mmCIF file of C-alpha atoms in Angstrom:
data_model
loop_
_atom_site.group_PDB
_atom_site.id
_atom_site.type_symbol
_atom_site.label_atom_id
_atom_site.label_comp_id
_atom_site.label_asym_id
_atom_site.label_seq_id
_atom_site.Cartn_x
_atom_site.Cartn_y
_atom_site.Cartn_z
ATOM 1 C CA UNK A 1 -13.011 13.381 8.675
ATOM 2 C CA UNK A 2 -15.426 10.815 7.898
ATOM 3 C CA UNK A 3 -14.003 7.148 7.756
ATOM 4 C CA UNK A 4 -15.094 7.114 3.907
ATOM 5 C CA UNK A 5 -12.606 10.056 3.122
ATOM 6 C CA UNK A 6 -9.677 8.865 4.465
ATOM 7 C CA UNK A 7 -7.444 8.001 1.034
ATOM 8 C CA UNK A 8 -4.776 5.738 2.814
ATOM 9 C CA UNK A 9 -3.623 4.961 6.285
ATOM 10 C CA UNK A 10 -1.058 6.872 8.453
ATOM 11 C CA UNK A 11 1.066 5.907 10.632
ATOM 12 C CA UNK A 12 0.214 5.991 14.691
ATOM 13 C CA UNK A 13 0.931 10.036 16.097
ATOM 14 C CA UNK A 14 -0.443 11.375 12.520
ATOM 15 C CA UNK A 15 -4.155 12.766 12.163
ATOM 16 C CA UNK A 16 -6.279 13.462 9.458
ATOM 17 C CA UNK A 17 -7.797 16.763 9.272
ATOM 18 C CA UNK A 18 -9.075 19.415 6.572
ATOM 19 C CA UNK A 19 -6.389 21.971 5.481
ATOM 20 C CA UNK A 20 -9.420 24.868 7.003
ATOM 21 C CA UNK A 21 -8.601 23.807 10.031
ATOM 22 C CA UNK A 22 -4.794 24.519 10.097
ATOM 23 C CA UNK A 23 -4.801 27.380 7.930
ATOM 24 C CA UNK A 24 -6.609 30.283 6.042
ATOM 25 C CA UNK A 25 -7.490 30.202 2.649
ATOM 26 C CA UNK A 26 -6.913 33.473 0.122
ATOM 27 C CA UNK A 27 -5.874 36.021 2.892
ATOM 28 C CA UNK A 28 -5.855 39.873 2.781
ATOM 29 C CA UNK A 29 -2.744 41.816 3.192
ATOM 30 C CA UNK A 30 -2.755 45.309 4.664
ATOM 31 C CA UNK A 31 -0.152 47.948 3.559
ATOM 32 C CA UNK A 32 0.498 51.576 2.750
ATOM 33 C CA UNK A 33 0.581 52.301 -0.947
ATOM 34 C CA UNK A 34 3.841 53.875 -1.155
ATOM 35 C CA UNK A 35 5.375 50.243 0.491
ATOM 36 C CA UNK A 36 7.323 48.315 -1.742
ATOM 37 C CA UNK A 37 6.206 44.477 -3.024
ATOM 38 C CA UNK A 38 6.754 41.485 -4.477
ATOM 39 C CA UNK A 39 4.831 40.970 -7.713
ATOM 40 C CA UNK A 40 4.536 37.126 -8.926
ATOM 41 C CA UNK A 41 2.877 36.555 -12.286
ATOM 42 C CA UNK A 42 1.858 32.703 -13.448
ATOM 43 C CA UNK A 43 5.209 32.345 -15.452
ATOM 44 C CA UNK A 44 7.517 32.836 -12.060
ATOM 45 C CA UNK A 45 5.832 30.233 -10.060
ATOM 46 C CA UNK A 46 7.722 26.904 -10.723
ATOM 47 C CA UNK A 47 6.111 23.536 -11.822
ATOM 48 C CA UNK A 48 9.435 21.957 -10.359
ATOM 49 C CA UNK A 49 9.752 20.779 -6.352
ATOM 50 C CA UNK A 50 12.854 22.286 -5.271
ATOM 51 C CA UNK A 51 13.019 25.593 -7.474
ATOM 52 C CA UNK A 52 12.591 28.944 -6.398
ATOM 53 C CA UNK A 53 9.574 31.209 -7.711
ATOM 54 C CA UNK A 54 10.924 34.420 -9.226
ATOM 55 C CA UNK A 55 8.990 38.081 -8.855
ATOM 56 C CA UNK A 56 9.289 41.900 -9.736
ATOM 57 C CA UNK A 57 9.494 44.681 -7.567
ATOM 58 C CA UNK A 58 6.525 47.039 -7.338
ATOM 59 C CA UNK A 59 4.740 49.444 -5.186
ATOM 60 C CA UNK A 60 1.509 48.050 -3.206
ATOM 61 C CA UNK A 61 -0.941 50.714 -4.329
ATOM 62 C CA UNK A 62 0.083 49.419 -7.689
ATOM 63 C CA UNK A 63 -0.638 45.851 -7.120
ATOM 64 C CA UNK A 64 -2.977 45.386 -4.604
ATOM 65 C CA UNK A 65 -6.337 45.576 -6.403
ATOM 66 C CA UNK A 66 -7.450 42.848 -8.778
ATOM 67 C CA UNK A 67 -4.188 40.445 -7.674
ATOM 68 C CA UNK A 68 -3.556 37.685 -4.777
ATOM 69 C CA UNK A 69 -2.599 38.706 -1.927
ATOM 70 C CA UNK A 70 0.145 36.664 -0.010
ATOM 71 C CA UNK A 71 2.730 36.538 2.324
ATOM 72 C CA UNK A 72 5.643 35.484 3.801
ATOM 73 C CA UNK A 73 5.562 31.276 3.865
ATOM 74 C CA UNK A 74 2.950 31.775 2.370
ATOM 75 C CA UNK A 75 2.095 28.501 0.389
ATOM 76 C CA UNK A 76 0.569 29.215 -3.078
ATOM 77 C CA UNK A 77 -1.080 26.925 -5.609
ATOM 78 C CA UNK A 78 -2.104 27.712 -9.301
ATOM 79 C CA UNK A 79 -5.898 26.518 -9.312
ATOM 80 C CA UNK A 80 -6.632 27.167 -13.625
ATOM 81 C CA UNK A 81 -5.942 23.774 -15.712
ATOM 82 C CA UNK A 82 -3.024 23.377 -17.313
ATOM 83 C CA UNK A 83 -1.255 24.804 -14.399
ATOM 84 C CA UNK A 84 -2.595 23.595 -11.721
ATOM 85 C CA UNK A 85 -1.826 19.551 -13.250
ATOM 86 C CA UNK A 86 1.326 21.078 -13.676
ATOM 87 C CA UNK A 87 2.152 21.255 -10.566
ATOM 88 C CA UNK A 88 2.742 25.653 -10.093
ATOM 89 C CA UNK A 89 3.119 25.951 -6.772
ATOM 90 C CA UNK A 90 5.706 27.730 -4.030
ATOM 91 C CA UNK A 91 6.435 28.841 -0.978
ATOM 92 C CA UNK A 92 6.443 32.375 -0.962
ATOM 93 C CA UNK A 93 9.865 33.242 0.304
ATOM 94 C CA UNK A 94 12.278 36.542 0.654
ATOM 95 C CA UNK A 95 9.310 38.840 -0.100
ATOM 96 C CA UNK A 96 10.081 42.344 -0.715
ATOM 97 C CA UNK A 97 8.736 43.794 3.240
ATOM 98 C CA UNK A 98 7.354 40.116 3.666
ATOM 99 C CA UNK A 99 4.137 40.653 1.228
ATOM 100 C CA UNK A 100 2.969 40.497 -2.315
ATOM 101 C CA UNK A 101 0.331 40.075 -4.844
ATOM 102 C CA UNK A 102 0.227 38.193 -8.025
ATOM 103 C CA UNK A 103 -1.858 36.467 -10.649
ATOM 104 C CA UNK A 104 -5.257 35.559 -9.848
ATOM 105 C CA UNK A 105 -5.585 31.882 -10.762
ATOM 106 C CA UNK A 106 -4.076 30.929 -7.073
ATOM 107 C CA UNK A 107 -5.382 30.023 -3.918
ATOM 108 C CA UNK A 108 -3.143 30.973 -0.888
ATOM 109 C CA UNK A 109 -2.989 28.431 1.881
ATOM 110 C CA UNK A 110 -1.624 30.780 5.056
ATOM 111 C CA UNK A 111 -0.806 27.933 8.114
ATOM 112 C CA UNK A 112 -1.847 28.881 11.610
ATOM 113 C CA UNK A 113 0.217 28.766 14.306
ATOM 114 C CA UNK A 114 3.915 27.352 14.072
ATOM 115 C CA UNK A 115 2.538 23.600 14.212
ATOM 116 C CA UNK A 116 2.464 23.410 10.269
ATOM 117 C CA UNK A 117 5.668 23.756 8.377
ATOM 118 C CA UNK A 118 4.694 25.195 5.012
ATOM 119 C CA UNK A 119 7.171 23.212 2.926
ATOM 120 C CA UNK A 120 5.122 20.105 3.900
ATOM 121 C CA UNK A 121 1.917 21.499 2.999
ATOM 122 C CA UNK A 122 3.963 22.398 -0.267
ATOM 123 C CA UNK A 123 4.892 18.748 -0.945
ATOM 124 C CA UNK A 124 1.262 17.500 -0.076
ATOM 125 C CA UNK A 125 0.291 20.127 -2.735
ATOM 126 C CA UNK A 126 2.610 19.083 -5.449
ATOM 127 C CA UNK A 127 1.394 14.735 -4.663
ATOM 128 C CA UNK A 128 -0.086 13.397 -7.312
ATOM 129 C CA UNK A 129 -2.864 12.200 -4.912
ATOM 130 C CA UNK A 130 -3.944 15.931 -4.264
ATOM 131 C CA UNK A 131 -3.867 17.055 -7.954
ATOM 132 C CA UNK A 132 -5.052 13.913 -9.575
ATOM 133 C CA UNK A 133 -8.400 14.237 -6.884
ATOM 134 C CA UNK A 134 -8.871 18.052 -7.526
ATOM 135 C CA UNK A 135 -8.734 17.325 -11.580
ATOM 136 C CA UNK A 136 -11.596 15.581 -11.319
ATOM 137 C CA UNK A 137 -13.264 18.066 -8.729
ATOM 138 C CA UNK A 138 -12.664 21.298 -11.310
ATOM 139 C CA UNK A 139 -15.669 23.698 -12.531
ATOM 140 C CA UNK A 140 -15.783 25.407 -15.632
ATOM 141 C CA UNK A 141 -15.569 25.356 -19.097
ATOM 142 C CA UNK A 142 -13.158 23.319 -21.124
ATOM 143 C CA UNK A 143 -9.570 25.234 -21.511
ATOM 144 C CA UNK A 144 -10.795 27.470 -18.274
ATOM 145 C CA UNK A 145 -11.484 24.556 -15.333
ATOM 146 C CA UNK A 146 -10.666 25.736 -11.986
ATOM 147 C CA UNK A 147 -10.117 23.926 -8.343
ATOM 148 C CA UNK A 148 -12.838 25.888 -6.254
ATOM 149 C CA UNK A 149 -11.880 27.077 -3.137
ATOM 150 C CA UNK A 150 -14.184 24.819 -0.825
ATOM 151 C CA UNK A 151 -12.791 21.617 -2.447
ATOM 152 C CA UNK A 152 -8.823 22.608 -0.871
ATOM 153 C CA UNK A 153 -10.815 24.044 2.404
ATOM 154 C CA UNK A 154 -12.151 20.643 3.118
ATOM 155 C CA UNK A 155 -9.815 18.334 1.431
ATOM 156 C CA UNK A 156 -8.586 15.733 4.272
ATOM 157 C CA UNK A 157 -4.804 16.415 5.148
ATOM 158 C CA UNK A 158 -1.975 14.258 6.780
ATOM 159 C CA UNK A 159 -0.979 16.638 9.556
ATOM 160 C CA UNK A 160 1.886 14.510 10.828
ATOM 161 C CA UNK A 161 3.640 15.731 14.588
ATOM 162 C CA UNK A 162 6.131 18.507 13.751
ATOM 163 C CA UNK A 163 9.408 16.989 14.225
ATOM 164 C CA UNK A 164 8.312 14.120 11.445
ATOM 165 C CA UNK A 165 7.493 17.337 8.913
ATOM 166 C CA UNK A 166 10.712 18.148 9.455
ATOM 167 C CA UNK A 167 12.238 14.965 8.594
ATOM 168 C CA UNK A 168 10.103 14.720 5.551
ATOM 169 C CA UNK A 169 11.053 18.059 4.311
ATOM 170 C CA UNK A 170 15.018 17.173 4.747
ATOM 171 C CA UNK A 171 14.613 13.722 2.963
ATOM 172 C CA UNK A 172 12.831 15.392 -0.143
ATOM 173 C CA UNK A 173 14.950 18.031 -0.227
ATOM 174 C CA UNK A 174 18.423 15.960 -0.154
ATOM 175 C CA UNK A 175 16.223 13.402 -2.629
ATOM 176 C CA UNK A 176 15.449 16.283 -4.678
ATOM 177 C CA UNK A 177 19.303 17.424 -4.771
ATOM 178 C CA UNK A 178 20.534 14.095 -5.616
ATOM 179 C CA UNK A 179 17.563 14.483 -9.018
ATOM 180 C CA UNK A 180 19.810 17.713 -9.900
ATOM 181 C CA UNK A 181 22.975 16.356 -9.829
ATOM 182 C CA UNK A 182 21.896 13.316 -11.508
ATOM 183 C CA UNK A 183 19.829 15.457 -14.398
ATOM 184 C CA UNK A 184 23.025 17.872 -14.594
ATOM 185 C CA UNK A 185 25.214 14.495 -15.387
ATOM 186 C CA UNK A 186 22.684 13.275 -17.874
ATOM 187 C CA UNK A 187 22.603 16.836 -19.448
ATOM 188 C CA UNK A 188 26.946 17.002 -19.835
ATOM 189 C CA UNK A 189 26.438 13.389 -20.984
ATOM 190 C CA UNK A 190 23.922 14.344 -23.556
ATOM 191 C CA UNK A 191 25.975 17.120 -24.754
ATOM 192 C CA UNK A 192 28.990 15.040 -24.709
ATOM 193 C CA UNK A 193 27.260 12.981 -27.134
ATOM 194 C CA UNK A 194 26.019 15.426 -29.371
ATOM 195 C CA UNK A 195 29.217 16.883 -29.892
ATOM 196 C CA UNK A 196 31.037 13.450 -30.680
ATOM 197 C CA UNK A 197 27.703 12.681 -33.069
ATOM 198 C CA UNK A 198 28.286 16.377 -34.484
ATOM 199 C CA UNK A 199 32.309 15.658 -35.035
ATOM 200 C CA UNK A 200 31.193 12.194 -36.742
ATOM 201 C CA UNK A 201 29.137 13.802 -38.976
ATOM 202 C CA UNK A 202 31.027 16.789 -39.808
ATOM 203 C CA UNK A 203 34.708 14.577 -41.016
ATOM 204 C CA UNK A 204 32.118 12.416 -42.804
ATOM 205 C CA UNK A 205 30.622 14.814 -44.839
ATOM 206 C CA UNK A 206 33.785 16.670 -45.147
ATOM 207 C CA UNK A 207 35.611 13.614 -46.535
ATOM 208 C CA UNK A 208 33.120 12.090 -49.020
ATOM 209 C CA UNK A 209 34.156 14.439 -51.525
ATOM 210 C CA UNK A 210 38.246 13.325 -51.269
ATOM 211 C CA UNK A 211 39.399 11.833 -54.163
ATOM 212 C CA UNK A 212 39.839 8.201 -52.977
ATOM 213 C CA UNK A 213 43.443 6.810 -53.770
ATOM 214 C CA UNK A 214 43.605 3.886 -56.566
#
């Protein structure tokens, strides 16, 4: 990593490198046909940190030409605009027989080794640091841009020592619980509202026709 691509310091133990070198971009899976599969089409991926993708059951011979091939902790990123600045990405998790296949506008970022926790590389993914730089990097047409694959092979990653993934992963998770619990609140509170607004409105309009006492 040259001195020039390093976005922001990190702190002493961390290292900058390119996600190539601690994983494998768009891998192959190998399977009979008659093995079963987890399908994952654009619309089950969440935009939302926290949430868990969705996916169909289907048979590999069915699904494993002209799809994406992933895996289990597997980390997968939508790479066509508006989903990629949307933030559509997962961690590919409880995979029918541990593999899958889905829609074709993603790139699969497979770690190596057990020195990468995927769920990091997931909330590096969904920074607004690594979308806002790969917006501007897209190719293509208007309505049909696309992150190529050599801009996420060398883009410069934090790779911080594992135990500190693992602390970052627990605080964003428990941060990301408190968000629910304070979005549920709002949402009661909201409704709360709407029905007081709603029984305003109704005795208002059901009394204006009353004959008013002299």
């Amino acid at each position: 990593i040259k001195e020039e691509e390093i976005p922001y310091e990190v702190p002493e133990g961390w290292e900058w490198v390119r996600l190539g070198e601690i994983g494998i971009l768009n891998p192959r899976n190998n399977a009979e046909d008659n093995t079963e599969a987890s399908f994952v089409p654009m619309r089950m991926i969440p935009t939302k940190l926290g949430s868990i993708h969705q996916f169909e059951r289907r048979r590999w011979g069915e699904i494993k030409s002209g799809y994406t091939h992933f895996a289990e902790n597997d980390v997968v990123v939508a790479k066509i605009t508006p989903c990629f600045e949307n933030g559509k990405s997962a961690v590919m998790k409880n995979l029918i027989n541990g593999i899958g296949a889905g829609t074709t506008e993603l790139h699969v970022f497979r770690p190596l080794g057990s020195s990468v926790l995927s769920e990091y590389v997931l909330i590096f993914f969904k920074s607004p640091h690594f979308i806002n730089t790969c917006t501007e990097k897209m190719t293509g047409t208007a309505g049909q841009k696309r992150v190529p694959k050599e801009i996420v092979i060398n883009f410069p990653f934090p790779l911080a020592p594992l135990n500190e993934q693992k602390r970052i992963v627990a605080k964003v998770n428990q941060v990301m619980s408190l968000c629910d619990q304070l979005e549920e609140q709002l949402e009661r509170s909201n409704q709360a509202s709407d029905q007081l607004l709603q029984s305003i409105l109704k005795k208002a309009f059901s009394n204006q026709h009353e004959t008013v006492p002299v």
